[in-house]
Coordinates of C-alpha atoms and ligand atoms in Angstrom, one line a residue:
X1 CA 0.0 0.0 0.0
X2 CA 3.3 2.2 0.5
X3 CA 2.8 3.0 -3.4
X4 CA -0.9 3.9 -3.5
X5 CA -0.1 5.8 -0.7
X6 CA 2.5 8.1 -2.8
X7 CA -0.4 8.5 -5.4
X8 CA -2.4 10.2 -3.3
X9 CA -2.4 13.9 -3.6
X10 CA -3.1 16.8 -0.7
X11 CA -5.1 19.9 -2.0
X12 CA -4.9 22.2 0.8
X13 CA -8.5 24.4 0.9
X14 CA -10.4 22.2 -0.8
X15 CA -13.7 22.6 -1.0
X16 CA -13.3 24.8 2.1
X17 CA -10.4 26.5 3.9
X18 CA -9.0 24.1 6.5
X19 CA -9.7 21.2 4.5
X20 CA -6.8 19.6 3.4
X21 CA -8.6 17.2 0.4
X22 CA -7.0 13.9 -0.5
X23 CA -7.2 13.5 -4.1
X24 CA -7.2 9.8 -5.3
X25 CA -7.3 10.8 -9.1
X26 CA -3.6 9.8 -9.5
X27 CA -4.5 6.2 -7.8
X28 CA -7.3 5.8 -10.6
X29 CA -4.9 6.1 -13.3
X30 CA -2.5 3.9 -12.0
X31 CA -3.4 0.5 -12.9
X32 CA -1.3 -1.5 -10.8
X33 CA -2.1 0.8 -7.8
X34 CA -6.2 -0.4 -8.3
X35 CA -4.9 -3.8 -8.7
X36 CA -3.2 -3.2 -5.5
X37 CA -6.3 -1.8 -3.8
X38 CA -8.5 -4.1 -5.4
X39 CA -6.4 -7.4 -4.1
X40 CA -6.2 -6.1 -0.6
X41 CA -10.2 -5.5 -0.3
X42 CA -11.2 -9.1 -1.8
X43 CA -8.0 -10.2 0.6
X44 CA -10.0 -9.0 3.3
X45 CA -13.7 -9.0 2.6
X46 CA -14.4 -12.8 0.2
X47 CA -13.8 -14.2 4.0
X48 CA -16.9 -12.6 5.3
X49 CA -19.2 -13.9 3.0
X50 CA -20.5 -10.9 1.4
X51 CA -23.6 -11.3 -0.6
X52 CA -23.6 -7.6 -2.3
X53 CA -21.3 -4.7 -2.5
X54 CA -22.8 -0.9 -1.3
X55 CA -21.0 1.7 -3.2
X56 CA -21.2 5.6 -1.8
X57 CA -21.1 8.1 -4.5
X58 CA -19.0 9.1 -6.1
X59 CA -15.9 7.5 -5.8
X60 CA -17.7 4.6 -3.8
X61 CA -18.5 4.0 -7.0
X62 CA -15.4 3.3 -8.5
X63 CA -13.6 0.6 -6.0
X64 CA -17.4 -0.8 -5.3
X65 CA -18.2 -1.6 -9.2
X66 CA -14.3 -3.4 -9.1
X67 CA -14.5 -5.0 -6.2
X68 CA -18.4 -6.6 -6.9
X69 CA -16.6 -7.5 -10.4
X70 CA -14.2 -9.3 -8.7
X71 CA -16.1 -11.4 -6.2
X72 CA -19.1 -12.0 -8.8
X73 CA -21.1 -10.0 -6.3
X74 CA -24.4 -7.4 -7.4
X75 CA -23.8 -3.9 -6.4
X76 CA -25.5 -1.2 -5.1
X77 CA -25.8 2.5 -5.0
X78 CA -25.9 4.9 -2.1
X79 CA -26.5 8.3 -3.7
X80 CA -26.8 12.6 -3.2
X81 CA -30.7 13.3 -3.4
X82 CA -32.2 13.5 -6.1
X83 CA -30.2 11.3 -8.4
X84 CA -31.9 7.8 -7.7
X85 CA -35.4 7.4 -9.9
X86 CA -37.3 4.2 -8.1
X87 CA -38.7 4.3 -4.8
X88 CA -36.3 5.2 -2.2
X89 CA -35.0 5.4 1.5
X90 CA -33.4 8.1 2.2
X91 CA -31.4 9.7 5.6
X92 CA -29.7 12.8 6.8
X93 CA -26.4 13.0 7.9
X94 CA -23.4 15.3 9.1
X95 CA -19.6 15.4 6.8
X96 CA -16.8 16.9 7.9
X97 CA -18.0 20.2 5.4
X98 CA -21.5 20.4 6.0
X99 CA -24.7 18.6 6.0
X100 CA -26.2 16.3 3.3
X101 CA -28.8 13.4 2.6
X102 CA -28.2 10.4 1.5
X103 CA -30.4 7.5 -0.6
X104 CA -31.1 4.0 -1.5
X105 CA -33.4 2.3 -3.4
X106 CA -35.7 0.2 -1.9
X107 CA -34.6 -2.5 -3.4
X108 CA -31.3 -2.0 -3.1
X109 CA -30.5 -4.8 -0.6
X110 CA -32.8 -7.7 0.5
X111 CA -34.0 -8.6 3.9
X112 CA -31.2 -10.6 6.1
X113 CA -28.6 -9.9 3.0
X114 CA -24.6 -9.7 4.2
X115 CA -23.4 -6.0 2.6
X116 CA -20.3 -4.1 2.0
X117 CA -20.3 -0.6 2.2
X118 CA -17.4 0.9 0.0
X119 CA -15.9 4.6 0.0
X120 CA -12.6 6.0 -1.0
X121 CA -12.1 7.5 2.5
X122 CA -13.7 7.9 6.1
X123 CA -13.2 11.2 7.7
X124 CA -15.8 12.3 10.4
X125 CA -17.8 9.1 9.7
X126 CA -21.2 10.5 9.1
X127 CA -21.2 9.6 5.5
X128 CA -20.5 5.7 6.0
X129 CA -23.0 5.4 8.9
X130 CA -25.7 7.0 7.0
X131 CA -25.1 4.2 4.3
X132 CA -24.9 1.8 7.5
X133 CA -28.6 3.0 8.6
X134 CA -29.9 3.0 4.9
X135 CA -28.5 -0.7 4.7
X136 CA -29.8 -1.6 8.1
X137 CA -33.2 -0.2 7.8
X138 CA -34.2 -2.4 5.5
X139 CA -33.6 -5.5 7.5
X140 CA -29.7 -6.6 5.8
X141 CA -26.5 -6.3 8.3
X142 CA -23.0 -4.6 7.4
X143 CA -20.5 -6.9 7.3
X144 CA -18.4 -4.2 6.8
X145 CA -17.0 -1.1 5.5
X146 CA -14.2 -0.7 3.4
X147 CA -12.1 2.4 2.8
X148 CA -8.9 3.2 0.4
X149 CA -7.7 6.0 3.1
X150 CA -9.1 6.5 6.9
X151 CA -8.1 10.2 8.6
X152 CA -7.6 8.4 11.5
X153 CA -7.3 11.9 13.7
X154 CA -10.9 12.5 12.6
X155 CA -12.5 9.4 15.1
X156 CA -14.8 8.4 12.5
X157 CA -14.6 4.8 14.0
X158 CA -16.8 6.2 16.8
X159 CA -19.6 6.8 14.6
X160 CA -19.3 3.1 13.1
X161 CA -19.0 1.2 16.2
X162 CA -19.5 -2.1 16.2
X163 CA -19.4 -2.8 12.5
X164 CA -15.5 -4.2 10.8
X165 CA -14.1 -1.3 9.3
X166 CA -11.4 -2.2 6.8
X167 CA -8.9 0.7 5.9
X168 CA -6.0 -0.2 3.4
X169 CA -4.1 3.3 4.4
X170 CA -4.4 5.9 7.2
X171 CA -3.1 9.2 8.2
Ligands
AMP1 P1 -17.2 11.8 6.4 O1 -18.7 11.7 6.3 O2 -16.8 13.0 7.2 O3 -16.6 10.5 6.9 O4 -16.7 12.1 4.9 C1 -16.5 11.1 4.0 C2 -16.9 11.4 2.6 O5 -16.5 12.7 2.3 C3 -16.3 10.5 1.6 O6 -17.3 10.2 0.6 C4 -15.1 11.3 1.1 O7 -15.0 11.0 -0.3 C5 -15.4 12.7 1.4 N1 -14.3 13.4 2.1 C6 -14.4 13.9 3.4 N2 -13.3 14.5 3.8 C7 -12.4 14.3 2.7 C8 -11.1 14.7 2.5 N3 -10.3 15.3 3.4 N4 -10.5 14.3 1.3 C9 -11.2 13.7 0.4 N5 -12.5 13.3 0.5 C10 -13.1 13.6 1.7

């Protein structure tokens, strides 16, 4: 992970002063550094059992779609309001700039399913527990969440407690 770790870029102010934004462009257009990624999530996650892989826009997206590739598994989107057309479920949340909503179709997981919840990075943890509750609300359990980068400094754990949070690099 040492060398998807060089990849990733800091933008200092970005999208707010204070915020010091960890770009993972560079890791998408390193192939060898999403093999890397890629590897080291089925590594960790094929052992659980999942049945379905939970994406968080937008770069949820990205390592979700791979990873359910990889282990044959359907995936799932969590999205921004408005975005989704079927019926939905939808929640509110707190990130570490702001406030937002987050949705789900409702028949985006099944009753008693086994899910992965994917982003690119945990910070404050609102985002990923919002996904958690969207998951959980309609009756399937969180195996776990998966991230490329955890700001460990943030706590974001807290909000998660009690669910397997896999993290392939921290700062
Ligand atoms: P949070 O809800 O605070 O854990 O924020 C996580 C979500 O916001 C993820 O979808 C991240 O992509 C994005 N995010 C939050 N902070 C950052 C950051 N410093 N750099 C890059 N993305 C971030």
């Amino acid at each position: 992970m040492e060398s998807v770790r060089k990849l990733i870029r800091d933008i200092p102010d970005f999208p707010k002063k204070g915020i010091i934004f960890k770009d993972i462009t560079p890791v998408l257009a390193d192939p060898t550094a999403m093999a890397a990624i890629n590897g080291a999530f089925e590594k960790q996650i094929e052992g659980l059992k999942p049945q379905r892989i939970v994406g968080i826009e937008a770069r949820g997206f990205i390592f979700g779609a791979v990873l359910a590739h990889t282990l044959r598994l359907p995936f799932s989107p969590v999205r921004k309001p408005g975005k989704l057309p079927y019926q939905r479920v939808s929640t509110s949340y707190k990130l570490e700039y702001g406030e937002g909503t987050l949705e789900m179709h409702t028949d985006g997981v099944r009753r008693g399913e086994r899910v992965v919840i994917i982003d690119d990075l945990l910070a404050t943890g609102g985002t990923a527990r919002a996904a958690c509750d969207l998951v959980e609300k309609q009756g399937a359990s969180v195996v776990a969440c998966a991230f490329v980068v955890e700001l460990g400094f943030l706590g974001g754990r807290k909000l998660l407690e009690g669910r397997r949070i896999v993290a392939l690099t921290a700062y």
